[in-house]
Each structure stands twice: as C-alpha cells, then as structure tokens.
Amino acid sequence: MSSKLHPSNNITHARRTVNQLRIEASIERIKVSKASADLMNYCTENARNDPLLTGIPASDNPFKEKKPCTIL
Amino acid sequence: MACQGLQKGETLESLKRESETLKKKLEEERNKLNDVELHQVAEKVEVLSALSIKTRRVLKGHGNKVLCMDWCKDKRRMVSSSQDGKVIVWDAFTLNKEHGVPLPCTWVLACAYAPLRSLCLIMNGYLGLDNKCSVIPLSLDKNENLAAKKKSVAMHTNYVSGCSFTNSDMQLLTSSGDGTCALWDVESGQLLQSFHGHTADVLSLDLAPSETGNTFVSGGCDMKANVWDMRSGQNIQSFESHESDINCVKYYPSGDAFASASDDATCRFYDLRADREVAVYQKDSIIFGASTCDFSLSGRLLFAGYNDYTINVWDVLKGTRATILFGHENRVSRVRVSPDGTALGSASWDSTLRVSWSFSTGSNYIFRFIKLLFWVNSRLVLEFTVAF
C-alpha cells in the first residue's frame, strides 16, 4: 500500500473508483445457465484426452522405470 | 500542495454516492443472470469413476522448504526453487538432477519455465533489498556457470510474488507486494505496462490461455481477483467473494473461467462471461488455507494444495471432492499439472517434490493377473519340491 491519506488523494481515489465501477457495470454478461453449459461441454469434449481423469495404460507410462524382466 | 481539480459539481460525497449506486447496479446486473447454479446444470454429467491418482515418485534433494515448482514444456523436466537458496532442474522420468543453480540469497520465492528454454527466477533479498526478477538462459551444458549468466529483468518496490513469461518468451509479467503487476521486456528490462487496482499485496497471477487473447488474472491480500487487459493496463473485471487472502489464481483451460485458492480454506470458481462466482469448493473438515491450485487438462478436476499438508482434488462441475492425496509432511506450496496432462507435480515445505499420476483400471487388472500368475507359479514350485 503506497498512498497515504491526503485530501487530494481521496478525491482522485474516489474518481478512479467511480470510473472503474462504470467500466465494470457496463460489460456484457451471459446467463449462468449458458455459461455452465459451455463449461460442461468443454469438460466432456476433452475428458477422454485427460490422462489424470482416464488414467494412462502402464505400457505408455513415460515415468515408469524400465526394469529387466526375469522369467521364473 | 493544491487540491486536485474537481470537475464541476463534483464533491467527495457525490463521488462516494455514485460509487455506492454503481456497486448496487453491478450486483443487480449480475444477479439478474444467476438463473441456475453450476452444480445443478452439472447433474446431467456422469459422476466421476473412482480416481486412481496416487503419488508415485518423490524427488529429494533440496535442503529446505520448496517454495515453487514448474514444468518445462518438453514435459519431462521440472524446475524447483527452495529456501535453501538453490534452484534445481530435475528430469522427472529418471529423477536425475540436471542442474543445480546456487543463488546468493535464500528467498527465491518463485520460478517459472519459459516456453523456449530459459528460466525465470524471482529473488528477494532477505531484507527486501533485491525485489528483482531475473532470467537465466538454460543450456544443456552442465559445466556452464548458470548463476553468472542471470539477467535482472523486473524490479518492484516490494517483494515479487509471482512471475510468468508471455507466450512469446520475450515478455515477463510479474506480481508484487507493492500492490501492482507489471509487464517487462525481457531483452531490455524495460517496463512496458503497469497494472494498478489492487489495494494490498498481489500474491499470484495467471495468463489467459493463448487462444483467448491478451488478458491475465491476479489475486491478492485485498481478497480480490482482478482481470486485466495486458495492452491497455485496464482492470476489466473484479471479483470479491473470498474472505481472506487469495494465494493463487489459475485459468480454466478454455479461458472462460478461473479458479482461486485462499486462506479462507476455500477454492472458488468464477465464470468470466457470466461475470460471477459459480462454485465454492469447501468442506467443514477443511479448515486450513489453500495455497495453490491447478486444473487437469479437461478442466474437470481442480487440484488444490493446502496448509494441512494435503492435496484435495475437486470435481469442478459438481462441486464435490473427488479424492484426496496424502504424503507431504508439511504445507503444500505449489501444485502444477504437466503440460501434456499426464502427471501432477507438487512442491512442499517438507523439502520434497512429488509426482502423481493415474493408471487406467485395465492396467490395474493386468498387473494383478500377472502378480497372481507369479504367485501360483511359486506355489507350484514349492509343492513339487516338497513332494520330491
């Protein structure tokens, strides 16, 4: 926090807040139902390519150490 | 000093009144569109099958708290920074340490891997003297003295809390305890843009995924998460629903939403197009702050590291906890999903890093079957030996 309280700073700060709120209040918004549906669609479309969700087959696992296999 | 000029008819009181009116209007506009909750819409989605994500590798080598880690874009290297003053580059496949970069100060708070082979470090001197962000070009030559090649890029008036390269690798975005974020040119170290709006320390930032344009989100001790336009420096959206410091912010993979992790023991999910919080991830049993979070590749899972040493894995859509990862023996300072989504890296104050991933259930059955075969075989051998 850099600014100390000062009469002129209060006005500047207040005006900045008002300008900021004007910008935020005027943006275009969509309904939560639509936004949620889109989020859901993104998840389901990409679910099969998500290795943490589906798991990786052991043969493809790049982190696995390659141990020699011994047959009894 | 003369008072800053007032516009005609404007007083401090009238500005404050207008500010209150606008805040109410903002609230009303947002609520008008809140026709349903995310988890209600998500009832249509299948419940997650039991996740088999487990910690399978432990990386030891740091002598003190690991404060930060990041993955390299080549998907196999990880970089970590620790309070022991070292930055280590690990090969996550072989667990070998590729580079160890000792640094002159102990407060290396964060590190990030650039898309094209250089490394960014934040170094804050013990007495706050450094407050710099430096870039080190990483080479594969182990004999090169990397610490000598570091170049100071960013400078704030208080500690630097987070850094991220932009997609081109030529610009660096930083967040700071001085309440601002800043965009720097890596080559010249010049300040390109600064972002003012937070009223307390900024603790974290995240760049929007490349397809969605030049914005980033930041979160801080003023409990606010702000979305910024990188070119104009303008704060375009602001979210204030957390009840304590926001420690980490992370974009959802599509770029339309982001999550935050906070000292209020919750993680929250905000949709940018609906301009509101759409989910809170919390449980009565979780009372410790969340310090870090990251999404899985599809965005269905949110991994969050907590000060109670656990990593909770949340079902982003349904709002429930999918699983919990134990293992760290102190606070989890950072979780990051690898760039190809196969693994989760986590860093902790217990001085280790851990890598966790999930095997598909098919593989589990094959493993068990093979184990069974060996067991049967060994039993048969025993029977024959006894018989003879």
GROMACS .gro file of C-alpha atoms in nm:
model
  460
    1MET     CA    1   0.000   0.000   0.000
    2SER     CA    2   0.177   0.310  -0.119
    3SER     CA    3  -0.054   0.610  -0.092
    4LYS     CA    4  -0.103   0.784   0.237
    5LEU     CA    5  -0.431   0.952   0.316
    6HIS     CA    6  -0.434   1.303   0.177
    7PRO     CA    7  -0.733   1.521   0.082
    8SER     CA    8  -0.644   1.537  -0.288
    9ASN     CA    9  -0.566   1.165  -0.295
   10ASN     CA   10  -0.913   1.091  -0.159
   11ILE     CA   11  -1.079   1.270  -0.450
   12THR     CA   12  -0.850   1.111  -0.706
   13HIS     CA   13  -0.908   0.772  -0.550
   14ALA     CA   14  -1.286   0.823  -0.542
   15ARG     CA   15  -1.294   0.934  -0.903
   16ARG     CA   16  -1.082   0.637  -1.007
   17THR     CA   17  -1.317   0.402  -0.821
   18VAL     CA   18  -1.622   0.553  -0.991
   19ASN     CA   19  -1.460   0.523  -1.336
   20GLN     CA   20  -1.361   0.166  -1.265
   21LEU     CA   21  -1.712   0.074  -1.149
   22ARG     CA   22  -1.863   0.238  -1.458
   23ILE     CA   23  -1.646   0.016  -1.677
   24GLU     CA   24  -1.730  -0.298  -1.481
   25ALA     CA   25  -2.104  -0.227  -1.470
   26SER     CA   26  -2.124  -0.180  -1.844
   27ILE     CA   27  -1.972  -0.508  -1.963
   28GLU     CA   28  -2.181  -0.766  -2.149
   29ARG     CA   29  -2.282  -1.067  -1.944
   30ILE     CA   30  -2.445  -1.401  -2.022
   31LYS     CA   31  -2.672  -1.615  -1.808
   32VAL     CA   32  -2.517  -1.863  -1.567
   33SER     CA   33  -2.715  -2.145  -1.732
   34LYS     CA   34  -2.546  -2.075  -2.065
   35ALA     CA   35  -2.203  -2.026  -1.909
   36SER     CA   36  -2.239  -2.351  -1.711
   37ALA     CA   37  -2.350  -2.545  -2.018
   38ASP     CA   38  -2.042  -2.425  -2.205
   39LEU     CA   39  -1.810  -2.521  -1.919
   40MET     CA   40  -1.972  -2.864  -1.905
   41ASN     CA   41  -1.937  -2.914  -2.280
   42TYR     CA   42  -1.571  -2.823  -2.268
   43CYS     CA   43  -1.514  -3.082  -1.993
   44THR     CA   44  -1.700  -3.363  -2.165
   45GLU     CA   45  -1.540  -3.294  -2.503
   46ASN     CA   46  -1.191  -3.310  -2.356
   47ALA     CA   47  -1.249  -3.577  -2.092
   48ARG     CA   48  -1.113  -3.866  -2.293
   49ASN     CA   49  -0.789  -3.678  -2.357
   50ASP     CA   50  -0.736  -3.606  -1.989
   51PRO     CA   51  -0.482  -3.862  -1.862
   52LEU     CA   52  -0.536  -3.774  -1.496
   53LEU     CA   53  -0.906  -3.849  -1.542
   54THR     CA   54  -0.888  -4.161  -1.756
   55GLY     CA   55  -0.556  -4.295  -1.639
   56ILE     CA   56  -0.263  -4.396  -1.856
   57PRO     CA   57  -0.205  -4.756  -1.959
   58ALA     CA   58   0.105  -4.888  -1.785
   59SER     CA   59   0.279  -4.959  -2.116
   60ASP     CA   60   0.259  -4.593  -2.217
   61ASN     CA   61   0.372  -4.455  -1.887
   62PRO     CA   62   0.678  -4.238  -1.958
   63PHE     CA   63   0.765  -4.217  -1.587
   64LYS     CA   64   0.797  -4.588  -1.537
   65GLU     CA   65   1.146  -4.725  -1.484
   66LYS     CA   66   1.238  -4.984  -1.741
   67LYS     CA   67   1.321  -5.292  -1.536
   68PRO     CA   68   1.454  -5.609  -1.698
   69CYS     CA   69   1.200  -5.888  -1.684
   70THR     CA   70   1.300  -6.227  -1.544
   71ILE     CA   71   1.101  -6.539  -1.618
   72LEU     CA   72   1.097  -6.796  -1.339
   73MET     CA   73   0.004   2.122  -0.249
   74ALA     CA   74  -0.309   2.238  -0.431
   75CYS     CA   75  -0.609   2.010  -0.430
   76GLN     CA   76  -0.655   1.802  -0.746
   77GLY     CA   77  -0.910   1.985  -0.960
   78LEU     CA   78  -1.270   1.879  -0.906
   79GLN     CA   79  -1.499   1.852  -1.200
   80LYS     CA   80  -1.791   2.093  -1.195
   81GLY     CA   81  -2.046   1.989  -0.932
   82GLU     CA   82  -1.834   1.701  -0.809
   83THR     CA   83  -1.759   1.659  -0.442
   84LEU     CA   84  -1.608   1.375  -0.248
   85GLU     CA   85  -1.958   1.297  -0.119
   86SER     CA   86  -2.116   1.291  -0.464
   87LEU     CA   87  -1.841   1.061  -0.589
   88LYS     CA   88  -1.891   0.828  -0.296
   89ARG     CA   89  -2.265   0.821  -0.355
   90GLU     CA   90  -2.216   0.743  -0.721
   91SER     CA   91  -1.971   0.469  -0.623
   92GLU     CA   92  -2.233   0.309  -0.396
   93THR     CA   93  -2.502   0.333  -0.664
   94LEU     CA   94  -2.273   0.172  -0.922
   95LYS     CA   95  -2.182  -0.109  -0.683
   96LYS     CA   96  -2.551  -0.183  -0.627
   97LYS     CA   97  -2.617  -0.173  -1.001
   98LEU     CA   98  -2.330  -0.414  -1.061
   99GLU     CA   99  -2.473  -0.652  -0.802
  100GLU     CA  100  -2.822  -0.632  -0.958
  101GLU     CA  101  -2.697  -0.690  -1.311
  102ARG     CA  102  -2.501  -0.995  -1.200
  103ASN     CA  103  -2.792  -1.138  -1.002
  104LYS     CA  104  -3.037  -1.099  -1.290
  105LEU     CA  105  -2.842  -1.360  -1.484
  106ASN     CA  106  -2.800  -1.602  -1.195
  107ASP     CA  107  -3.079  -1.832  -1.313
  108VAL     CA  108  -2.927  -2.160  -1.201
  109GLU     CA  109  -2.627  -2.298  -1.011
  110LEU     CA  110  -2.339  -2.472  -1.192
  111HIS     CA  111  -2.373  -2.793  -0.987
  112GLN     CA  112  -2.743  -2.811  -1.080
  113VAL     CA  113  -2.662  -2.792  -1.451
  114ALA     CA  114  -2.388  -3.049  -1.386
  115GLU     CA  115  -2.636  -3.308  -1.255
  116LYS     CA  116  -2.663  -3.422  -1.615
  117VAL     CA  117  -2.293  -3.509  -1.623
  118GLU     CA  118  -2.175  -3.855  -1.524
  119VAL     CA  119  -2.031  -3.894  -1.179
  120LEU     CA  120  -1.656  -3.941  -1.187
  121SER     CA  121  -1.542  -4.301  -1.163
  122ALA     CA  122  -1.308  -4.368  -0.874
  123LEU     CA  123  -0.981  -4.192  -0.946
  124SER     CA  124  -0.662  -4.389  -0.910
  125ILE     CA  125  -0.433  -4.088  -0.884
  126LYS     CA  126  -0.152  -4.171  -0.645
  127THR     CA  127   0.188  -4.028  -0.562
  128ARG     CA  128   0.441  -4.245  -0.739
  129ARG     CA  129   0.765  -4.051  -0.728
  130VAL     CA  130   0.933  -3.849  -0.455
  131LEU     CA  131   1.212  -3.610  -0.554
  132LYS     CA  132   1.459  -3.545  -0.277
  133GLY     CA  133   1.749  -3.307  -0.297
  134HIS     CA  134   1.653  -2.974  -0.154
  135GLY     CA  135   1.772  -2.896   0.195
  136ASN     CA  136   1.485  -2.672   0.295
  137LYS     CA  137   1.127  -2.575   0.206
  138VAL     CA  138   1.049  -2.599  -0.163
  139LEU     CA  139   0.862  -2.282  -0.242
  140CYS     CA  140   0.787  -2.320  -0.607
  141MET     CA  141   0.798  -2.561  -0.900
  142ASP     CA  142   0.714  -2.555  -1.265
  143TRP     CA  143   0.718  -2.795  -1.560
  144CYS     CA  144   0.920  -2.747  -1.873
  145LYS     CA  145   0.730  -2.752  -2.199
  146ASP     CA  146   0.920  -3.065  -2.303
  147LYS     CA  147   0.701  -3.243  -2.046
  148ARG     CA  148   0.981  -3.425  -1.872
  149ARG     CA  149   1.173  -3.157  -1.689
  150MET     CA  150   1.071  -2.983  -1.373
  151VAL     CA  151   1.231  -2.684  -1.206
  152SER     CA  152   1.203  -2.610  -0.836
  153SER     CA  153   1.325  -2.337  -0.606
  154SER     CA  154   1.384  -2.365  -0.236
  155GLN     CA  155   1.462  -2.170   0.074
  156ASP     CA  156   1.798  -2.347   0.073
  157GLY     CA  157   1.895  -2.096  -0.196
  158LYS     CA  158   1.905  -2.348  -0.478
  159VAL     CA  159   1.715  -2.388  -0.798
  160ILE     CA  160   1.719  -2.745  -0.929
  161VAL     CA  161   1.618  -2.869  -1.270
  162TRP     CA  162   1.501  -3.230  -1.249
  163ASP     CA  163   1.443  -3.490  -1.510
  164ALA     CA  164   1.108  -3.619  -1.387
  165PHE     CA  165   1.150  -3.951  -1.576
  166THR     CA  166   1.480  -4.057  -1.430
  167LEU     CA  167   1.463  -3.843  -1.114
  168ASN     CA  168   1.811  -3.716  -1.201
  169LYS     CA  169   1.902  -3.364  -1.113
  170GLU     CA  170   2.014  -3.195  -1.432
  171HIS     CA  171   2.124  -2.861  -1.298
  172GLY     CA  172   2.167  -2.712  -0.958
  173VAL     CA  173   2.192  -2.336  -0.952
  174PRO     CA  174   2.307  -2.190  -0.624
  175LEU     CA  175   2.200  -1.834  -0.569
  176PRO     CA  176   2.327  -1.558  -0.347
  177CYS     CA  177   2.015  -1.519  -0.145
  178THR     CA  178   1.780  -1.755   0.029
  179TRP     CA  179   1.445  -1.613  -0.061
  180VAL     CA  180   1.392  -1.750  -0.407
  181LEU     CA  181   1.019  -1.728  -0.399
  182ALA     CA  182   0.922  -1.846  -0.740
  183CYS     CA  183   1.042  -1.981  -1.064
  184ALA     CA  184   0.884  -2.040  -1.399
  185TYR     CA  185   0.992  -2.224  -1.707
  186ALA     CA  186   0.976  -2.024  -2.024
  187PRO     CA  187   0.834  -2.182  -2.337
  188LEU     CA  188   1.169  -2.173  -2.509
  189ARG     CA  189   1.435  -2.293  -2.270
  190SER     CA  190   1.505  -2.010  -2.036
  191LEU     CA  191   1.426  -1.993  -1.673
  192CYS     CA  192   1.286  -1.709  -1.475
  193LEU     CA  193   1.365  -1.662  -1.110
  194ILE     CA  194   1.237  -1.427  -0.853
  195MET     CA  195   1.487  -1.331  -0.595
  196ASN     CA  196   1.403  -1.127  -0.298
  197GLY     CA  197   1.679  -1.038  -0.064
  198TYR     CA  198   1.631  -1.125   0.299
  199LEU     CA  199   1.581  -0.762   0.389
  200GLY     CA  200   1.377  -0.689   0.079
  201LEU     CA  201   1.678  -0.542  -0.094
  202ASP     CA  202   1.653  -0.737  -0.414
  203ASN     CA  203   1.288  -0.736  -0.519
  204LYS     CA  204   1.405  -0.843  -0.860
  205CYS     CA  205   1.305  -1.095  -1.115
  206SER     CA  206   1.594  -1.243  -1.314
  207VAL     CA  207   1.607  -1.453  -1.625
  208ILE     CA  208   1.863  -1.728  -1.678
  209PRO     CA  209   1.902  -1.888  -2.019
  210LEU     CA  210   1.932  -2.259  -1.952
  211SER     CA  211   2.173  -2.463  -2.151
  212LEU     CA  212   2.229  -2.836  -2.154
  213ASP     CA  213   2.599  -2.788  -2.080
  214LYS     CA  214   2.632  -2.890  -1.719
  215ASN     CA  215   2.961  -2.708  -1.684
  216GLU     CA  216   2.825  -2.365  -1.760
  217ASN     CA  217   2.805  -2.135  -1.466
  218LEU     CA  218   2.439  -2.050  -1.496
  219ALA     CA  219   2.426  -1.817  -1.198
  220ALA     CA  220   2.674  -1.588  -1.370
  221LYS     CA  221   2.452  -1.554  -1.676
  222LYS     CA  222   2.147  -1.431  -1.494
  223LYS     CA  223   2.000  -1.104  -1.604
  224SER     CA  224   1.781  -0.876  -1.400
  225VAL     CA  225   1.460  -0.800  -1.579
  226ALA     CA  226   1.198  -0.676  -1.336
  227MET     CA  227   1.213  -0.456  -1.034
  228HIS     CA  228   0.939  -0.366  -0.787
  229THR     CA  229   0.933  -0.155  -0.474
  230ASN     CA  230   0.840  -0.454  -0.262
  231TYR     CA  231   0.880  -0.832  -0.288
  232VAL     CA  232   0.794  -1.001  -0.617
  233SER     CA  233   0.540  -1.277  -0.553
  234GLY     CA  234   0.483  -1.432  -0.894
  235CYS     CA  235   0.610  -1.430  -1.249
  236SER     CA  236   0.508  -1.567  -1.584
  237PHE     CA  237   0.653  -1.547  -1.931
  238THR     CA  238   0.412  -1.447  -2.203
  239ASN     CA  239   0.372  -1.697  -2.485
  240SER     CA  240   0.644  -1.542  -2.692
  241ASP     CA  241   0.906  -1.575  -2.419
  242MET     CA  242   1.006  -1.214  -2.483
  243GLN     CA  243   0.796  -1.055  -2.214
  244LEU     CA  244   0.761  -1.118  -1.846
  245LEU     CA  245   0.462  -1.048  -1.626
  246THR     CA  246   0.522  -1.000  -1.253
  247SER     CA  247   0.307  -0.953  -0.944
  248SER     CA  248   0.431  -0.777  -0.633
  249GLY     CA  249   0.383  -0.699  -0.266
  250ASP     CA  250   0.375  -0.336  -0.375
  251GLY     CA  251   0.017  -0.396  -0.493
  252THR     CA  252   0.088  -0.381  -0.864
  253CYS     CA  253   0.153  -0.612  -1.155
  254ALA     CA  254   0.392  -0.522  -1.434
  255LEU     CA  255   0.484  -0.628  -1.786
  256TRP     CA  256   0.853  -0.618  -1.883
  257ASP     CA  257   1.055  -0.661  -2.198
  258VAL     CA  258   1.299  -0.943  -2.121
  259GLU     CA  259   1.577  -0.825  -2.351
  260SER     CA  260   1.596  -0.463  -2.240
  261GLY     CA  261   1.443  -0.493  -1.894
  262GLN     CA  262   1.214  -0.205  -1.982
  263LEU     CA  263   0.877  -0.164  -1.810
  264LEU     CA  264   0.609  -0.191  -2.080
  265GLN     CA  265   0.290  -0.163  -1.874
  266SER     CA  266   0.191  -0.146  -1.511
  267PHE     CA  267  -0.136  -0.257  -1.359
  268HIS     CA  268  -0.283  -0.064  -1.066
  269GLY     CA  269  -0.600  -0.151  -0.882
  270HIS     CA  270  -0.524  -0.392  -0.601
  271THR     CA  271  -0.522  -0.225  -0.260
  272ALA     CA  272  -0.281  -0.472  -0.099
  273ASP     CA  273  -0.008  -0.723  -0.190
  274VAL     CA  274  -0.069  -0.914  -0.512
  275LEU     CA  275   0.019  -1.279  -0.449
  276SER     CA  276  -0.047  -1.454  -0.775
  277LEU     CA  277  -0.115  -1.410  -1.144
  278ASP     CA  278  -0.203  -1.629  -1.439
  279LEU     CA  279  -0.207  -1.557  -1.812
  280ALA     CA  280  -0.513  -1.646  -2.017
  281PRO     CA  281  -0.457  -1.948  -2.244
  282SER     CA  282  -0.322  -1.820  -2.576
  283GLU     CA  283  -0.635  -1.864  -2.787
  284THR     CA  284  -0.836  -1.619  -2.584
  285GLY     CA  285  -0.627  -1.309  -2.611
  286ASN     CA  286  -0.424  -1.073  -2.405
  287THR     CA  287  -0.564  -1.086  -2.057
  288PHE     CA  288  -0.447  -1.212  -1.722
  289VAL     CA  289  -0.594  -1.258  -1.378
  290SER     CA  290  -0.434  -1.160  -1.045
  291GLY     CA  291  -0.528  -1.225  -0.682
  292GLY     CA  292  -0.405  -1.082  -0.356
  293CYS     CA  293  -0.433  -0.984   0.006
  294ASP     CA  294  -0.720  -0.746  -0.065
  295MET     CA  295  -0.927  -1.065  -0.122
  296LYS     CA  296  -0.993  -0.955  -0.478
  297ALA     CA  297  -0.931  -1.129  -0.807
  298ASN     CA  298  -0.886  -0.886  -1.096
  299VAL     CA  299  -0.884  -0.949  -1.469
  300TRP     CA  300  -0.664  -0.715  -1.676
  301ASP     CA  301  -0.616  -0.617  -2.038
  302MET     CA  302  -0.242  -0.654  -2.094
  303ARG     CA  303  -0.217  -0.388  -2.365
  304SER     CA  304  -0.413  -0.106  -2.206
  305GLY     CA  305  -0.339  -0.180  -1.841
  306GLN     CA  306  -0.712  -0.159  -1.772
  307ASN     CA  307  -0.878  -0.363  -1.499
  308ILE     CA  308  -1.174  -0.510  -1.687
  309GLN     CA  309  -1.338  -0.730  -1.424
  310SER     CA  310  -1.312  -0.767  -1.048
  311PHE     CA  311  -1.437  -1.039  -0.814
  312GLU     CA  312  -1.461  -1.001  -0.440
  313SER     CA  313  -1.610  -1.304  -0.267
  314HIS     CA  314  -1.323  -1.461  -0.078
  315GLU     CA  315  -1.298  -1.394   0.293
  316SER     CA  316  -0.922  -1.386   0.317
  317ASP     CA  317  -0.604  -1.354   0.109
  318ILE     CA  318  -0.614  -1.512  -0.234
  319ASN     CA  319  -0.293  -1.713  -0.266
  320CYS     CA  320  -0.329  -1.849  -0.615
  321VAL     CA  321  -0.533  -1.789  -0.930
  322LYS     CA  322  -0.547  -2.019  -1.231
  323TYR     CA  323  -0.737  -2.005  -1.560
  324TYR     CA  324  -0.971  -2.284  -1.667
  325PRO     CA  325  -0.827  -2.446  -1.985
  326SER     CA  326  -1.089  -2.287  -2.214
  327GLY     CA  327  -1.005  -1.940  -2.085
  328ASP     CA  328  -1.368  -1.863  -1.999
  329ALA     CA  329  -1.326  -1.905  -1.625
  330PHE     CA  330  -1.068  -1.915  -1.348
  331ALA     CA  331  -1.022  -2.067  -1.002
  332SER     CA  332  -0.871  -1.919  -0.689
  333ALA     CA  333  -0.726  -2.070  -0.371
  334SER     CA  334  -0.746  -1.875  -0.048
  335ASP     CA  335  -0.652  -1.860   0.318
  336ASP     CA  336  -1.026  -1.879   0.392
  337ALA     CA  337  -0.991  -2.259   0.330
  338THR     CA  338  -1.196  -2.247   0.011
  339CYS     CA  339  -1.128  -2.255  -0.359
  340ARG     CA  340  -1.370  -2.071  -0.580
  341PHE     CA  341  -1.461  -2.083  -0.946
  342TYR     CA  342  -1.552  -1.770  -1.143
  343ASP     CA  343  -1.703  -1.759  -1.490
  344LEU     CA  344  -1.581  -1.457  -1.687
  345ARG     CA  345  -1.872  -1.434  -1.930
  346ALA     CA  346  -2.134  -1.457  -1.654
  347ASP     CA  347  -1.913  -1.222  -1.452
  348ARG     CA  348  -1.967  -1.401  -1.119
  349GLU     CA  349  -1.858  -1.674  -0.883
  350VAL     CA  350  -2.023  -2.001  -0.992
  351ALA     CA  351  -1.885  -2.252  -0.741
  352VAL     CA  352  -1.724  -2.273  -0.397
  353TYR     CA  353  -1.513  -2.578  -0.315
  354GLN     CA  354  -1.521  -2.625   0.061
  355LYS     CA  355  -1.585  -2.877   0.337
  356ASP     CA  356  -1.641  -2.836   0.709
  357SER     CA  357  -1.344  -3.063   0.768
  358ILE     CA  358  -1.112  -2.837   0.567
  359ILE     CA  359  -1.006  -2.555   0.795
  360PHE     CA  360  -0.659  -2.475   0.668
  361GLY     CA  361  -0.584  -2.230   0.392
  362ALA     CA  362  -0.534  -2.337   0.032
  363SER     CA  363  -0.212  -2.203  -0.113
  364THR     CA  364  -0.212  -2.330  -0.470
  365CYS     CA  365  -0.437  -2.477  -0.738
  366ASP     CA  366  -0.430  -2.608  -1.094
  367PHE     CA  367  -0.673  -2.768  -1.339
  368SER     CA  368  -0.640  -3.103  -1.515
  369LEU     CA  369  -0.631  -3.089  -1.896
  370SER     CA  370  -1.009  -3.112  -1.946
  371GLY     CA  371  -1.083  -2.876  -1.660
  372ARG     CA  372  -1.293  -3.139  -1.484
  373LEU     CA  373  -1.054  -3.170  -1.190
  374LEU     CA  374  -0.912  -2.893  -0.972
  375PHE     CA  375  -0.607  -2.988  -0.769
  376ALA     CA  376  -0.553  -2.770  -0.463
  377GLY     CA  377  -0.269  -2.781  -0.211
  378TYR     CA  378  -0.343  -2.690   0.148
  379ASN     CA  379  -0.161  -2.588   0.464
  380ASP     CA  380  -0.278  -2.912   0.632
  381TYR     CA  381  -0.028  -3.095   0.404
  382THR     CA  382  -0.295  -3.246   0.176
  383ILE     CA  383  -0.393  -3.204  -0.187
  384ASN     CA  384  -0.769  -3.207  -0.238
  385VAL     CA  385  -0.893  -3.297  -0.584
  386TRP     CA  386  -1.227  -3.130  -0.662
  387ASP     CA  387  -1.487  -3.219  -0.924
  388VAL     CA  388  -1.510  -2.873  -1.080
  389LEU     CA  389  -1.860  -2.920  -1.222
  390LYS     CA  390  -2.035  -3.096  -0.936
  391GLY     CA  391  -1.857  -2.911  -0.658
  392THR     CA  392  -1.770  -3.226  -0.464
  393ARG     CA  393  -1.432  -3.363  -0.362
  394ALA     CA  394  -1.322  -3.643  -0.594
  395THR     CA  395  -1.024  -3.764  -0.393
  396ILE     CA  396  -0.751  -3.653  -0.155
  397LEU     CA  397  -0.375  -3.704  -0.188
  398PHE     CA  398  -0.170  -3.757   0.125
  399GLY     CA  399   0.204  -3.788   0.152
  400HIS     CA  400   0.358  -3.450   0.202
  401GLU     CA  401   0.482  -3.389   0.552
  402ASN     CA  402   0.439  -3.017   0.556
  403ARG     CA  403   0.249  -2.743   0.375
  404VAL     CA  404   0.199  -2.789   0.003
  405SER     CA  405   0.337  -2.476  -0.160
  406ARG     CA  406   0.269  -2.549  -0.526
  407VAL     CA  407   0.077  -2.791  -0.747
  408ARG     CA  408   0.119  -2.799  -1.123
  409VAL     CA  409  -0.021  -3.034  -1.385
  410SER     CA  410   0.235  -3.131  -1.651
  411PRO     CA  411   0.186  -2.968  -1.995
  412ASP     CA  412   0.053  -3.291  -2.153
  413GLY     CA  413  -0.175  -3.353  -1.855
  414THR     CA  414  -0.026  -3.689  -1.758
  415ALA     CA  415   0.103  -3.601  -1.415
  416LEU     CA  416   0.066  -3.371  -1.119
  417GLY     CA  417   0.379  -3.219  -0.967
  418SER     CA  418   0.366  -3.089  -0.612
  419ALA     CA  419   0.618  -2.899  -0.401
  420SER     CA  420   0.619  -2.873  -0.025
  421TRP     CA  421   0.778  -2.718   0.281
  422ASP     CA  422   0.885  -3.077   0.364
  423SER     CA  423   1.169  -3.014   0.111
  424THR     CA  424   1.046  -3.273  -0.137
  425LEU     CA  425   0.862  -3.269  -0.464
  426ARG     CA  426   0.619  -3.539  -0.558
  427VAL     CA  427   0.487  -3.659  -0.894
  428SER     CA  428   0.146  -3.826  -0.902
  429TRP     CA  429  -0.047  -3.986  -1.183
  430SER     CA  430  -0.326  -4.228  -1.256
  431PHE     CA  431  -0.317  -4.571  -1.416
  432SER     CA  432  -0.617  -4.682  -1.616
  433THR     CA  433  -0.815  -4.963  -1.450
  434GLY     CA  434  -0.737  -5.200  -1.736
  435SER     CA  435  -0.372  -5.182  -1.642
  436ASN     CA  436  -0.456  -5.244  -1.278
  437TYR     CA  437  -0.627  -5.573  -1.363
  438ILE     CA  438  -0.337  -5.684  -1.582
  439PHE     CA  439  -0.090  -5.610  -1.301
  440ARG     CA  440  -0.298  -5.808  -1.056
  441PHE     CA  441  -0.331  -6.100  -1.300
  442ILE     CA  442   0.043  -6.112  -1.362
  443LYS     CA  443   0.110  -6.099  -0.989
  444LEU     CA  444  -0.136  -6.386  -0.946
  445LEU     CA  445   0.042  -6.592  -1.213
  446PHE     CA  446   0.377  -6.547  -1.042
  447TRP     CA  447   0.225  -6.642  -0.710
  448VAL     CA  448   0.067  -6.955  -0.850
  449ASN     CA  449   0.394  -7.043  -1.019
  450SER     CA  450   0.591  -7.006  -0.696
  451ARG     CA  451   0.336  -7.219  -0.508
  452LEU     CA  452   0.362  -7.497  -0.767
  453VAL     CA  453   0.741  -7.496  -0.743
  454LEU     CA  454   0.710  -7.533  -0.366
  455GLU     CA  455   0.463  -7.824  -0.398
  456PHE     CA  456   0.693  -8.015  -0.634
  457THR     CA  457   0.998  -7.957  -0.414
  458VAL     CA  458   0.817  -8.087  -0.109
  459ALA     CA  459   0.687  -8.390  -0.299
  460PHE     CA  460   1.034  -8.492  -0.403
   0.00000   0.00000   0.00000
